Coordinates of C-alpha atoms and ligand atoms in Angstrom, one line a residue:
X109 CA 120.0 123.8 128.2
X110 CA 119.4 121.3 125.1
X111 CA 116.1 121.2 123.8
X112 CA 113.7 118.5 125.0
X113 CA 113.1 115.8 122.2
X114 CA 110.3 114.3 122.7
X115 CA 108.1 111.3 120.6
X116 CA 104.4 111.6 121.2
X117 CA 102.0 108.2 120.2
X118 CA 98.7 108.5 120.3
X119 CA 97.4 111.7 118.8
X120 CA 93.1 111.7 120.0
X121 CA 91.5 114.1 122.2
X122 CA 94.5 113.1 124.8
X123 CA 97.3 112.6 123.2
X124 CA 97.0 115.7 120.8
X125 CA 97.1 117.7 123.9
X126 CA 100.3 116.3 125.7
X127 CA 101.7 116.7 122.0
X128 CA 100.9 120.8 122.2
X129 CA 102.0 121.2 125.7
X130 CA 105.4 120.0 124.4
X131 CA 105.1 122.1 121.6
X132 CA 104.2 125.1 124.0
X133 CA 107.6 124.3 125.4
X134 CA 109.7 125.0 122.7
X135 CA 110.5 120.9 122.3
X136 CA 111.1 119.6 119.4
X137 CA 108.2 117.2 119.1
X138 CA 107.7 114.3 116.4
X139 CA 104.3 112.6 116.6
X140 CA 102.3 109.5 115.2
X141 CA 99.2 108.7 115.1
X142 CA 97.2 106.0 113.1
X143 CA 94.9 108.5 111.1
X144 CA 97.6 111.2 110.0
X145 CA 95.2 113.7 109.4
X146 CA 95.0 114.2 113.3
X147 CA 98.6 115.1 113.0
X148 CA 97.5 118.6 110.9
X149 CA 97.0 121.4 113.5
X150 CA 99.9 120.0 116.0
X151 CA 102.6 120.0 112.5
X152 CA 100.7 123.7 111.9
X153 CA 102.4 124.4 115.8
X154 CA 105.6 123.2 114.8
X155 CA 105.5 119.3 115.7
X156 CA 107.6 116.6 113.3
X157 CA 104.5 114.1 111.6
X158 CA 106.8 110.6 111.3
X159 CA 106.0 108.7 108.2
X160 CA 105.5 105.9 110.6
X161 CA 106.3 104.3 114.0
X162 CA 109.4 103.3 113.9
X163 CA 110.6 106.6 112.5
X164 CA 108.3 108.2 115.6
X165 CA 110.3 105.7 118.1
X166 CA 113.7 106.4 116.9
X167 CA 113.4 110.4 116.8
X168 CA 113.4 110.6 120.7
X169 CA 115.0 108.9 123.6
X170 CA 111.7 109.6 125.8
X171 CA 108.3 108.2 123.8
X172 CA 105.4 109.2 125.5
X173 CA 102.3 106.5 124.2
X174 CA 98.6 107.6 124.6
X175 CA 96.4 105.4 122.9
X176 CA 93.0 103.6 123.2
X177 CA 93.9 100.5 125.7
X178 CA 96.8 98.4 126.2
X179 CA 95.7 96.2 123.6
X180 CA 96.0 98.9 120.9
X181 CA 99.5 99.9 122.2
X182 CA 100.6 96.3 122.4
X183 CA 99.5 95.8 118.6
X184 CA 101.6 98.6 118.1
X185 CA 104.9 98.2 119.9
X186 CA 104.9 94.7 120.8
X187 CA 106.8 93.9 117.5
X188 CA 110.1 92.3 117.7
X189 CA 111.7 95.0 115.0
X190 CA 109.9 98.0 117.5
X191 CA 111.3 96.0 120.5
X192 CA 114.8 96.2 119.1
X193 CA 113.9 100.0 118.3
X194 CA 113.1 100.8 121.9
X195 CA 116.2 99.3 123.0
X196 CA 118.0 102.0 125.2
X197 CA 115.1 104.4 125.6
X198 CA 112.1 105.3 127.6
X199 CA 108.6 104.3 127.1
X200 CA 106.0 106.2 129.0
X201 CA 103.1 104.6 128.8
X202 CA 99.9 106.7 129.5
X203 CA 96.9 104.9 128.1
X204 CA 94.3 104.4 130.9
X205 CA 94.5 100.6 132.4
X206 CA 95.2 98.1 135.0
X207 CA 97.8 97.1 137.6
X208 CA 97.7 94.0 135.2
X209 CA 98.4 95.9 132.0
X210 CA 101.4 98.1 133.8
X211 CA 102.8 94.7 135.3
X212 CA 103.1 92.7 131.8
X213 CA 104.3 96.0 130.2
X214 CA 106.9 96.4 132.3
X215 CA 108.4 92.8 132.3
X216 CA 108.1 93.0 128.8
X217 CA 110.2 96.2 128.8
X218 CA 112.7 95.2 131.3
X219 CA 113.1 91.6 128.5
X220 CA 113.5 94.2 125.7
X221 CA 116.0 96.3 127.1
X222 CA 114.4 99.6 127.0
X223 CA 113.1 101.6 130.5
X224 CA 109.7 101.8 131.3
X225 CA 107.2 104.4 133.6
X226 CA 103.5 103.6 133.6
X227 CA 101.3 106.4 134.5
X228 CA 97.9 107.9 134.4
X229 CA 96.5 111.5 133.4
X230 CA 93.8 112.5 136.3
X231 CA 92.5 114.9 134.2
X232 CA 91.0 116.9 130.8
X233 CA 93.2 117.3 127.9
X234 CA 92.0 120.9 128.1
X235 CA 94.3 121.0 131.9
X236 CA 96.7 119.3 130.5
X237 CA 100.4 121.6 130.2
X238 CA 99.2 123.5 133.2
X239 CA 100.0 123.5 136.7
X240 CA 97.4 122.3 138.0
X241 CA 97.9 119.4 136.2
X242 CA 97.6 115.7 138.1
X243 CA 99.1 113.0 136.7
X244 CA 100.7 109.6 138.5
X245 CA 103.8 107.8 137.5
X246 CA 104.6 104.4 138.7
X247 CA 108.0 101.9 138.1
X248 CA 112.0 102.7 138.9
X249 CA 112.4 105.5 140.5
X250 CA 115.7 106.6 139.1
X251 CA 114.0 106.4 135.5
X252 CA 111.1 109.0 136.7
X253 CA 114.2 111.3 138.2
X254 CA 115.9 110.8 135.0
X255 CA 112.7 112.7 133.1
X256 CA 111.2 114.2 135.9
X257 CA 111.9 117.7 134.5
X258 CA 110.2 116.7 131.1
X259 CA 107.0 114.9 132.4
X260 CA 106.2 117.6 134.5
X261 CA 105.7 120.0 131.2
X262 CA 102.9 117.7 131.4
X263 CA 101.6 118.8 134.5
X264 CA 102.6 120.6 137.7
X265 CA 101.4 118.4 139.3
X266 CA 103.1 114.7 137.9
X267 CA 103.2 112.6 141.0
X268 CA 105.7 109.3 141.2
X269 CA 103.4 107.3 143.4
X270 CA 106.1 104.0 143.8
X271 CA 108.3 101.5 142.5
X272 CA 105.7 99.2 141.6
X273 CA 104.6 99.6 138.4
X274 CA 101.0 99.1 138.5
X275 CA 100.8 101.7 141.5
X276 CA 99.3 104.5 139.1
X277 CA 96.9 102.5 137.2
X278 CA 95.6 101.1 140.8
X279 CA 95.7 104.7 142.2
X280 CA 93.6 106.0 138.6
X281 CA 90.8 103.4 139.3
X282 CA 90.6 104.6 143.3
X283 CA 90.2 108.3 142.3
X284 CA 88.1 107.7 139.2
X285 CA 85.9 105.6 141.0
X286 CA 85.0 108.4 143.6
X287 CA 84.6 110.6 140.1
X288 CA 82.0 109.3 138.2
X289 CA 80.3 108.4 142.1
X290 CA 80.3 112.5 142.7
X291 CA 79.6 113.3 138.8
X292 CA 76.5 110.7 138.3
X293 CA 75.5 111.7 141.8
X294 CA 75.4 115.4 140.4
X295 CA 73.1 114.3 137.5
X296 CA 70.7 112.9 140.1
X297 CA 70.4 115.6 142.4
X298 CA 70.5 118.4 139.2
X299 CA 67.1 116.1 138.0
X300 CA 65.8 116.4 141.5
X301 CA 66.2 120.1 141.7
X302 CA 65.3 121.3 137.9
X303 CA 61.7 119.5 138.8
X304 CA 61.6 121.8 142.3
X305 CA 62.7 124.7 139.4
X306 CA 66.0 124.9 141.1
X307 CA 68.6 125.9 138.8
X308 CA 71.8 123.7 138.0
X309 CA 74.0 126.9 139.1
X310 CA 71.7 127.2 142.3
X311 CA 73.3 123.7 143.4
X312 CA 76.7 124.0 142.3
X313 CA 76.3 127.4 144.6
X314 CA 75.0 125.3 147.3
X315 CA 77.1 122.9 146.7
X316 CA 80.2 125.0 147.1
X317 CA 79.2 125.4 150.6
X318 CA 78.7 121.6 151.2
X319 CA 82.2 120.7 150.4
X320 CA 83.5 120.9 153.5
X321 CA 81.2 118.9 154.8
X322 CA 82.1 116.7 152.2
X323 CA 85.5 116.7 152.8
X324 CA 85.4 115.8 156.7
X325 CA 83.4 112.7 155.7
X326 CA 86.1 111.5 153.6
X327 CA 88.5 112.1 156.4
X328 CA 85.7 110.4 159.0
X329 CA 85.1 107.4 156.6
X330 CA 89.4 107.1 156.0
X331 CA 89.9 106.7 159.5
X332 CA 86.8 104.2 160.4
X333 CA 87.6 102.1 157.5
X334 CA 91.0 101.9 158.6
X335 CA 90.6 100.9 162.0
X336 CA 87.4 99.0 161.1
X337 CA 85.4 100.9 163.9
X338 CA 82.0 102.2 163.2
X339 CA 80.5 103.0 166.7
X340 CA 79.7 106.9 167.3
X341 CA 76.7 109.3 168.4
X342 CA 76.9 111.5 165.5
X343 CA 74.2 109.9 162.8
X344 CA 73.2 106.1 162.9
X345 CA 72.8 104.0 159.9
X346 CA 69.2 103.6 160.7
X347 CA 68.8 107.5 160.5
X348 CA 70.9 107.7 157.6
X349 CA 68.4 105.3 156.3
X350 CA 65.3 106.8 156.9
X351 CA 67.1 110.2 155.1
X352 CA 68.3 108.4 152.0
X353 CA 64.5 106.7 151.6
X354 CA 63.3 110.2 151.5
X355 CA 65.3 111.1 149.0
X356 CA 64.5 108.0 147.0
X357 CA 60.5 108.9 147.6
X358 CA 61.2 112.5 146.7
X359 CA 62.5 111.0 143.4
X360 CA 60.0 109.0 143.1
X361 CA 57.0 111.5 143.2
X362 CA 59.0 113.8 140.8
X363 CA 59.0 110.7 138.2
X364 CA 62.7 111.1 138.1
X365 CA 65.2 108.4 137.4
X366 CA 65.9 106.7 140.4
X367 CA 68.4 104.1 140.3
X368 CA 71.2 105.0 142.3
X369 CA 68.8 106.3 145.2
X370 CA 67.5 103.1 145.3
X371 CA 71.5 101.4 145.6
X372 CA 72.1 103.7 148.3
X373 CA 69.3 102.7 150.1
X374 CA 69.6 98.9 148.9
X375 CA 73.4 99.5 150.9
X376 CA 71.9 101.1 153.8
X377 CA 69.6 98.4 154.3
X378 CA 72.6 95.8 153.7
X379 CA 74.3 97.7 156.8
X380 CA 71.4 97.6 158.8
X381 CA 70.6 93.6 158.1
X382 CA 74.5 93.4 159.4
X383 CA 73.9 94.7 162.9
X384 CA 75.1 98.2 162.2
X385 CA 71.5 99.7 162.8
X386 CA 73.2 101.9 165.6
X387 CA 76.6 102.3 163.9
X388 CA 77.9 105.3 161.5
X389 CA 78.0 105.7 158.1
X390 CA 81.4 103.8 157.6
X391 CA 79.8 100.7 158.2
X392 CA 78.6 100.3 154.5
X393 CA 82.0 100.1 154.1
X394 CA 81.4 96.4 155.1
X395 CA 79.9 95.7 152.2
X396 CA 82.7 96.5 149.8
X397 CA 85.1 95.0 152.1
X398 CA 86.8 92.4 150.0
X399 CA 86.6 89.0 151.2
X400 CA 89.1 86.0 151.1
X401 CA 91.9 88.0 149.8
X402 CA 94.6 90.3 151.8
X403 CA 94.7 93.4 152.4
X404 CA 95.9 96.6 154.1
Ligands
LIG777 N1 90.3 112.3 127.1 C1 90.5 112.4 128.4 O1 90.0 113.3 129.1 C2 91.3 111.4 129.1 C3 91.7 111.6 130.5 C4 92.5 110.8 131.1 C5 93.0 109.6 130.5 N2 92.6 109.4 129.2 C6 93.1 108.2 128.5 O2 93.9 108.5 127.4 C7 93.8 107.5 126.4 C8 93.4 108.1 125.1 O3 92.2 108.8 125.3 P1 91.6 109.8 124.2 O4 90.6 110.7 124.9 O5 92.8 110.5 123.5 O6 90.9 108.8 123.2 P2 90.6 109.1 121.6 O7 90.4 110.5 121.3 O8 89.4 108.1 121.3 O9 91.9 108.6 120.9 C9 92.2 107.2 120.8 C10 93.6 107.0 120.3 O10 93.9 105.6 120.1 C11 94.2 105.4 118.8 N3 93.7 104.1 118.4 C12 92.5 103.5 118.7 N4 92.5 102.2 118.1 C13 93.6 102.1 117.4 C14 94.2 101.0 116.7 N5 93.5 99.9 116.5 N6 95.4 101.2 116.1 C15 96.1 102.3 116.3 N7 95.6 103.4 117.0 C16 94.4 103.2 117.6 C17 93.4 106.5 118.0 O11 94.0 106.5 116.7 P3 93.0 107.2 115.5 O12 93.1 108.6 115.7 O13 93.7 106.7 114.3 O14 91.6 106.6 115.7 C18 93.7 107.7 118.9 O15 95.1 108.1 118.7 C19 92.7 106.5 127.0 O16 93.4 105.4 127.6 C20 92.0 107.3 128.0 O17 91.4 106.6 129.0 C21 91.8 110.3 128.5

Protein backbone atom coordinates (compact mmCIF):
# COMPACT_ATOMS: atom_id res chain seq x y z
CA UNK A 1 0.00 0.00 0.00
CA UNK A 2 1.49 3.66 -0.68
CA UNK A 3 2.31 5.56 2.26
CA UNK A 4 -0.25 8.10 3.48
CA UNK A 5 0.84 11.75 2.78
CA UNK A 6 -0.59 13.82 4.86
CA UNK A 7 -0.30 17.97 5.55
CA UNK A 8 -1.08 18.89 9.16
CA UNK A 9 -2.06 22.98 9.95
CA UNK A 10 -2.31 23.95 13.14
CA UNK A 11 0.31 22.50 15.39
CA UNK A 12 -1.18 23.65 19.47
CA UNK A 13 -2.15 21.28 21.99
CA UNK A 14 -4.66 19.73 19.15
CA UNK A 15 -3.11 19.81 16.22
CA UNK A 16 0.42 18.51 17.46
CA UNK A 17 -1.43 15.47 18.39
CA UNK A 18 -3.32 14.56 15.08
CA UNK A 19 0.25 15.39 13.62
CA UNK A 20 1.90 12.32 15.96
CA UNK A 21 -0.82 10.00 15.34
CA UNK A 22 0.08 10.30 11.70
CA UNK A 23 3.45 9.99 12.48
CA UNK A 24 2.67 6.82 14.72
CA UNK A 25 1.46 5.57 11.30
CA UNK A 26 4.35 5.48 9.45
CA UNK A 27 2.86 8.58 7.11
CA UNK A 28 4.91 10.82 5.78
CA UNK A 29 3.74 13.94 7.56
CA UNK A 30 4.70 17.75 6.70
CA UNK A 31 3.44 20.26 9.17
CA UNK A 32 2.97 24.10 9.72
CA UNK A 33 2.37 25.98 12.21
CA UNK A 34 2.63 29.86 12.91
CA UNK A 35 5.39 29.66 15.77
CA UNK A 36 7.91 26.98 14.21
CA UNK A 37 9.30 26.13 17.31
CA UNK A 38 6.05 24.02 18.04
CA UNK A 39 7.12 22.00 15.01
CA UNK A 40 10.48 20.60 17.19
CA UNK A 41 9.52 17.38 18.95
CA UNK A 42 6.97 16.24 15.93
CA UNK A 43 10.23 16.89 13.16
CA UNK A 44 12.30 14.93 16.23
CA UNK A 45 9.38 11.90 15.34
CA UNK A 46 10.00 12.10 11.86
CA UNK A 47 7.46 14.86 10.54
CA UNK A 48 8.46 17.36 7.32
CA UNK A 49 8.50 21.32 9.05
CA UNK A 50 7.38 23.36 5.59
CA UNK A 51 9.18 26.72 5.37
CA UNK A 52 5.69 27.99 5.00
CA UNK A 53 2.03 27.35 3.99
CA UNK A 54 2.04 27.04 0.74
CA UNK A 55 4.86 24.61 0.67
CA UNK A 56 2.67 22.76 3.77
CA UNK A 57 -0.52 22.79 1.16
CA UNK A 58 1.26 21.56 -1.79
CA UNK A 59 3.14 18.52 -0.01
CA UNK A 60 -0.22 16.52 0.38
CA UNK A 61 -3.36 15.95 -1.50
CA UNK A 62 -5.32 15.56 2.03
CA UNK A 63 -4.58 18.92 4.45
CA UNK A 64 -5.86 18.47 7.69
CA UNK A 65 -6.29 22.38 9.33
CA UNK A 66 -6.57 22.69 13.25
CA UNK A 67 -6.32 26.08 14.33
CA UNK A 68 -7.77 28.59 16.83
CA UNK A 69 -11.29 29.57 14.98
CA UNK A 70 -12.39 29.94 11.63
CA UNK A 71 -11.20 33.33 11.52
CA UNK A 72 -7.62 32.33 12.00
CA UNK A 73 -7.87 29.60 9.33
CA UNK A 74 -9.63 32.04 6.90
CA UNK A 75 -6.63 34.60 7.37
CA UNK A 76 -4.67 31.84 6.51
CA UNK A 77 -6.16 30.05 3.49
CA UNK A 78 -8.54 32.43 2.16
CA UNK A 79 -5.79 33.89 -0.12
CA UNK A 80 -6.39 33.84 -3.77
CA UNK A 81 -2.60 32.32 -4.49
CA UNK A 82 -3.53 29.40 -1.41
CA UNK A 83 -6.96 29.09 -3.16
CA UNK A 84 -5.36 28.27 -6.52
CA UNK A 85 -2.94 25.94 -4.27
CA UNK A 86 -5.78 23.93 -2.96
CA UNK A 87 -7.12 23.48 -6.22
CA UNK A 88 -7.64 19.61 -6.69
CA UNK A 89 -7.17 18.57 -3.06
CA UNK A 90 -8.88 18.04 0.27
CA UNK A 91 -9.25 20.34 3.06
CA UNK A 92 -10.31 18.99 6.27
CA UNK A 93 -11.17 21.48 8.37
CA UNK A 94 -11.16 20.63 12.13
CA UNK A 95 -11.07 23.86 14.07
CA UNK A 96 -13.96 23.89 16.56
CA UNK A 97 -17.13 26.19 15.13
CA UNK A 98 -20.47 26.74 13.73
CA UNK A 99 -22.93 25.29 11.16
CA UNK A 100 -22.29 28.98 9.87
CA UNK A 101 -18.49 28.62 9.72
CA UNK A 102 -18.75 24.93 7.90
CA UNK A 103 -21.50 26.42 5.43
CA UNK A 104 -19.33 29.48 4.11
CA UNK A 105 -16.23 27.22 4.13
CA UNK A 106 -17.66 24.92 2.13
CA UNK A 107 -19.13 27.26 -0.65
CA UNK A 108 -16.03 28.85 -0.65
CA UNK A 109 -14.31 25.43 -1.38
CA UNK A 110 -16.71 24.19 -3.81
CA UNK A 111 -15.90 28.23 -5.79
CA UNK A 112 -12.24 27.30 -5.43
CA UNK A 113 -12.21 24.03 -6.83
CA UNK A 114 -10.72 22.05 -4.09
CA UNK A 115 -13.02 19.28 -1.82
CA UNK A 116 -14.02 20.03 1.43
CA UNK A 117 -15.07 17.83 4.94
CA UNK A 118 -15.83 19.80 8.07
CA UNK A 119 -15.52 17.99 11.27
CA UNK A 120 -15.10 18.07 14.90
CA UNK A 121 -12.71 16.25 17.49
CA UNK A 122 -15.05 15.16 20.63
CA UNK A 123 -12.26 14.67 22.52
CA UNK A 124 -8.46 15.14 24.36
CA UNK A 125 -5.50 15.34 22.23
CA UNK A 126 -4.15 12.89 24.67
CA UNK A 127 -7.15 10.14 23.01
CA UNK A 128 -6.45 11.26 19.96
CA UNK A 129 -4.83 8.18 17.37
CA UNK A 130 -6.68 5.65 19.52
CA UNK A 131 -9.66 3.71 19.08
CA UNK A 132 -11.69 5.12 21.19
CA UNK A 133 -11.32 8.11 19.45
CA UNK A 134 -14.75 10.26 18.51
CA UNK A 135 -14.60 12.53 15.94
CA UNK A 136 -17.59 13.79 13.37
CA UNK A 137 -17.23 14.49 9.69
CA UNK A 138 -19.78 16.43 7.82
CA UNK A 139 -20.09 17.43 3.66
CA UNK A 140 -19.98 14.91 0.40
CA UNK A 141 -20.09 11.71 1.17
CA UNK A 142 -18.03 10.33 -1.54
CA UNK A 143 -15.07 12.78 -0.38
CA UNK A 144 -15.30 11.24 3.41
CA UNK A 145 -15.22 7.51 1.55
CA UNK A 146 -12.41 8.73 -0.51
CA UNK A 147 -10.18 9.37 2.94
CA UNK A 148 -12.12 7.36 5.24
CA UNK A 149 -9.21 4.95 5.79
CA UNK A 150 -6.87 7.98 6.65
CA UNK A 151 -9.19 10.06 9.01
CA UNK A 152 -9.80 7.15 10.96
CA UNK A 153 -5.90 7.01 12.06
CA UNK A 154 -7.39 9.80 13.70
CA UNK A 155 -9.71 7.95 15.61
CA UNK A 156 -11.63 4.65 15.72
CA UNK A 157 -14.19 6.13 16.09
CA UNK A 158 -14.45 9.08 13.00
CA UNK A 159 -18.17 9.28 12.38
CA UNK A 160 -19.63 10.87 8.94
CA UNK A 161 -22.74 12.36 10.44
CA UNK A 162 -24.31 13.82 6.75
CA UNK A 163 -24.16 15.55 3.65
CA UNK A 164 -24.70 18.78 5.05
CA UNK A 165 -21.78 20.41 5.95
CA UNK A 166 -22.44 22.11 9.10
CA UNK A 167 -23.93 18.65 10.50
CA UNK A 168 -20.67 18.10 12.74
CA UNK A 169 -20.16 21.47 14.06
CA UNK A 170 -24.16 21.46 15.04
CA UNK A 171 -23.64 17.88 16.43
CA UNK A 172 -20.16 19.27 18.56
CA UNK A 173 -22.22 22.09 20.18
CA UNK A 174 -25.21 19.36 21.19
CA UNK A 175 -22.62 16.99 22.85
CA UNK A 176 -20.41 19.77 24.29
CA UNK A 177 -23.19 21.40 25.70
CA UNK A 178 -24.27 18.29 27.82
CA UNK A 179 -20.23 18.30 28.70
CA UNK A 180 -19.47 21.19 30.46
CA UNK A 181 -23.48 20.70 32.00
CA UNK A 182 -22.10 17.19 33.62
CA UNK A 183 -18.42 18.65 34.24
CA UNK A 184 -19.47 22.06 36.01
CA UNK A 185 -22.18 20.00 37.71
CA UNK A 186 -19.27 17.76 38.97
CA UNK A 187 -17.39 20.82 40.45
CA UNK A 188 -20.59 21.65 42.34
CA UNK A 189 -21.45 18.55 43.87
CA UNK A 190 -17.26 17.74 44.53
CA UNK A 191 -17.63 21.49 46.73
CA UNK A 192 -20.71 20.03 48.37
CA UNK A 193 -19.18 16.83 49.38
CA UNK A 194 -15.32 17.97 50.34
CA UNK A 195 -17.32 20.40 52.99
CA UNK A 196 -19.33 16.95 54.34
CA UNK A 197 -15.34 15.58 54.13
CA UNK A 198 -16.36 13.36 51.35
CA UNK A 199 -13.62 12.62 49.12
CA UNK A 200 -13.65 13.56 45.28
CA UNK A 201 -12.94 9.69 44.58
CA UNK A 202 -15.82 8.75 47.05
CA UNK A 203 -18.25 10.50 44.42
CA UNK A 204 -16.79 9.47 41.25
CA UNK A 205 -17.27 5.80 43.13
CA UNK A 206 -20.78 6.75 43.82
CA UNK A 207 -21.17 8.16 40.82
CA UNK A 208 -20.15 5.10 38.82
CA UNK A 209 -23.16 3.52 40.24
CA UNK A 210 -25.49 6.57 39.27
CA UNK A 211 -24.91 6.31 35.65
CA UNK A 212 -27.40 4.19 34.88
CA UNK A 213 -29.70 6.06 36.34
CA UNK A 214 -28.29 8.70 34.48
CA UNK A 215 -28.47 7.20 31.34
CA UNK A 216 -32.32 6.11 31.47
CA UNK A 217 -33.11 9.77 32.07
CA UNK A 218 -31.53 10.78 28.92
CA UNK A 219 -33.50 8.03 27.15
CA UNK A 220 -36.85 9.27 29.32
CA UNK A 221 -36.18 12.97 28.54
CA UNK A 222 -35.30 11.87 24.42
CA UNK A 223 -38.54 10.38 24.17
CA UNK A 224 -40.83 13.16 26.14
CA UNK A 225 -39.18 15.85 24.28
CA UNK A 226 -39.93 14.23 21.16
CA UNK A 227 -43.36 13.64 21.50
CA UNK A 228 -43.84 16.73 23.61
CA UNK A 229 -45.57 14.71 26.42
CA UNK A 230 -44.79 15.25 30.03
CA UNK A 231 -47.59 13.51 32.02
CA UNK A 232 -46.40 10.39 34.29
CA UNK A 233 -46.55 9.14 38.06
CA UNK A 234 -42.95 8.65 38.46
CA UNK A 235 -41.59 12.15 40.13
CA UNK A 236 -43.58 15.52 39.60
CA UNK A 237 -41.94 18.75 38.91
CA UNK A 238 -43.21 20.08 42.13
CA UNK A 239 -41.28 17.14 43.93
CA UNK A 240 -38.41 17.60 41.77
CA UNK A 241 -38.62 21.12 43.09
CA UNK A 242 -38.77 20.77 46.54
CA UNK A 243 -35.39 18.20 46.08
CA UNK A 244 -33.44 20.64 43.96
CA UNK A 245 -34.22 23.59 46.75
CA UNK A 246 -32.71 21.30 49.17
CA UNK A 247 -29.85 20.97 47.45
CA UNK A 248 -29.64 24.71 46.89
CA UNK A 249 -30.07 25.19 50.96
CA UNK A 250 -27.58 22.50 51.60
CA UNK A 251 -25.25 24.70 49.50
CA UNK A 252 -26.13 27.46 51.06
CA UNK A 253 -25.40 26.46 54.77
CA UNK A 254 -22.00 24.99 53.54
CA UNK A 255 -21.20 28.74 52.18
CA UNK A 256 -20.47 27.05 48.84
CA UNK A 257 -20.87 28.58 45.45
CA UNK A 258 -24.25 28.30 44.47
CA UNK A 259 -25.13 29.43 41.19
CA UNK A 260 -26.17 26.79 39.15
CA UNK A 261 -28.39 25.27 42.10
CA UNK A 262 -30.09 28.27 42.15
CA UNK A 263 -30.67 28.01 37.79
CA UNK A 264 -31.93 24.72 38.29
CA UNK A 265 -34.26 25.68 40.72
CA UNK A 266 -34.99 29.18 38.88
CA UNK A 267 -36.02 26.36 35.76
CA UNK A 268 -38.05 24.28 38.04
CA UNK A 269 -40.00 27.09 39.21
CA UNK A 270 -40.28 28.31 35.35
CA UNK A 271 -42.02 24.69 34.88
CA UNK A 272 -44.06 24.91 37.65
CA UNK A 273 -45.40 28.81 36.83
CA UNK A 274 -46.20 26.88 33.28
CA UNK A 275 -48.80 24.45 34.61
CA UNK A 276 -46.39 21.54 34.79
CA UNK A 277 -46.58 21.36 38.72
CA UNK A 278 -47.91 17.66 38.23
CA UNK A 279 -45.88 16.79 35.08
CA UNK A 280 -42.22 15.09 34.85
CA UNK A 281 -39.03 16.29 34.57
CA UNK A 282 -39.12 16.72 30.66
CA UNK A 283 -41.28 19.58 31.00
CA UNK A 284 -38.31 22.04 31.68
CA UNK A 285 -37.70 21.19 28.38
CA UNK A 286 -40.36 23.89 27.59
CA UNK A 287 -38.29 26.28 28.50
CA UNK A 288 -35.47 25.81 26.03
CA UNK A 289 -37.97 25.07 23.46
CA UNK A 290 -37.19 27.38 20.69
CA UNK A 291 -39.86 29.64 19.69
CA UNK A 292 -40.84 31.14 16.23
CA UNK A 293 -38.48 29.09 14.28
CA UNK A 294 -38.90 25.34 12.91
CA UNK A 295 -38.02 22.52 14.02
CA UNK A 296 -37.88 18.71 14.23
N1 LIG B 1 -7.41 20.85 22.93
C1 LIG B 1 -8.51 20.09 22.91
O1 LIG B 1 -8.74 19.24 23.80
C2 LIG B 1 -9.50 20.23 21.80
C3 LIG B 1 -10.55 19.28 21.69
C4 LIG B 1 -11.46 19.37 20.64
C5 LIG B 1 -11.33 20.40 19.73
N2 LIG B 1 -10.33 21.31 19.86
C6 LIG B 1 -10.27 22.41 18.88
O2 LIG B 1 -9.04 22.39 18.18
C7 LIG B 1 -8.70 23.73 17.80
C8 LIG B 1 -7.28 24.02 18.26
O3 LIG B 1 -7.24 23.84 19.67
P1 LIG B 1 -5.86 23.68 20.48
O4 LIG B 1 -6.17 23.07 21.78
O5 LIG B 1 -4.86 23.06 19.58
O6 LIG B 1 -5.50 25.23 20.70
P2 LIG B 1 -4.07 25.89 20.96
O7 LIG B 1 -3.16 24.95 21.63
O8 LIG B 1 -4.37 27.20 21.61
O9 LIG B 1 -3.53 26.14 19.48
C9 LIG B 1 -4.07 27.15 18.67
C10 LIG B 1 -3.51 27.02 17.28
O10 LIG B 1 -4.01 28.11 16.47
C11 LIG B 1 -2.90 28.84 15.96
N3 LIG B 1 -3.20 30.26 15.86
C12 LIG B 1 -3.87 31.03 16.74
N4 LIG B 1 -3.98 32.29 16.28
C13 LIG B 1 -3.32 32.33 15.10
C14 LIG B 1 -3.09 33.32 14.13
N5 LIG B 1 -3.54 34.56 14.29
N6 LIG B 1 -2.41 32.98 13.01
C15 LIG B 1 -1.96 31.72 12.83
N7 LIG B 1 -2.17 30.71 13.70
C16 LIG B 1 -2.82 31.02 14.82
C17 LIG B 1 -1.78 28.62 16.98
O11 LIG B 1 -0.56 28.94 16.42
P3 LIG B 1 0.67 29.34 17.40
O12 LIG B 1 1.18 28.05 17.94
O13 LIG B 1 1.60 30.05 16.52
O14 LIG B 1 0.10 30.23 18.49
C18 LIG B 1 -1.99 27.12 17.24
O15 LIG B 1 -1.52 26.34 16.16
C19 LIG B 1 -9.73 24.66 18.46
O16 LIG B 1 -10.72 25.00 17.53
C20 LIG B 1 -10.30 23.79 19.57
O17 LIG B 1 -11.62 24.14 19.93
C21 LIG B 1 -9.40 21.25 20.86
Amino acid sequence: MDKLNVSVIGLGQMGAALARAYLQKDARVTVWNRSTGKATPLVEQGAELAPDLETAITASDLIIVCVADYATSDSLLKQPHVESLLKGRTLVQLTTGTRADAERSARWAADAGFQYLDGAIMDYPVVVGSNECLLLASGAQAVYERHEQALKVLGGRFTYVGEQPGAANVLDGGLLTIYYASAIGFMQSAGMMMAEHVTPETLKHALDAFKPVIDRTFEYCTDRISRREYAGTEASVHVHTLGVKSLLSRAKSAGIEHGLLQLFVDYLEKANEGGHEADELPAVFEAFRPRGTATV
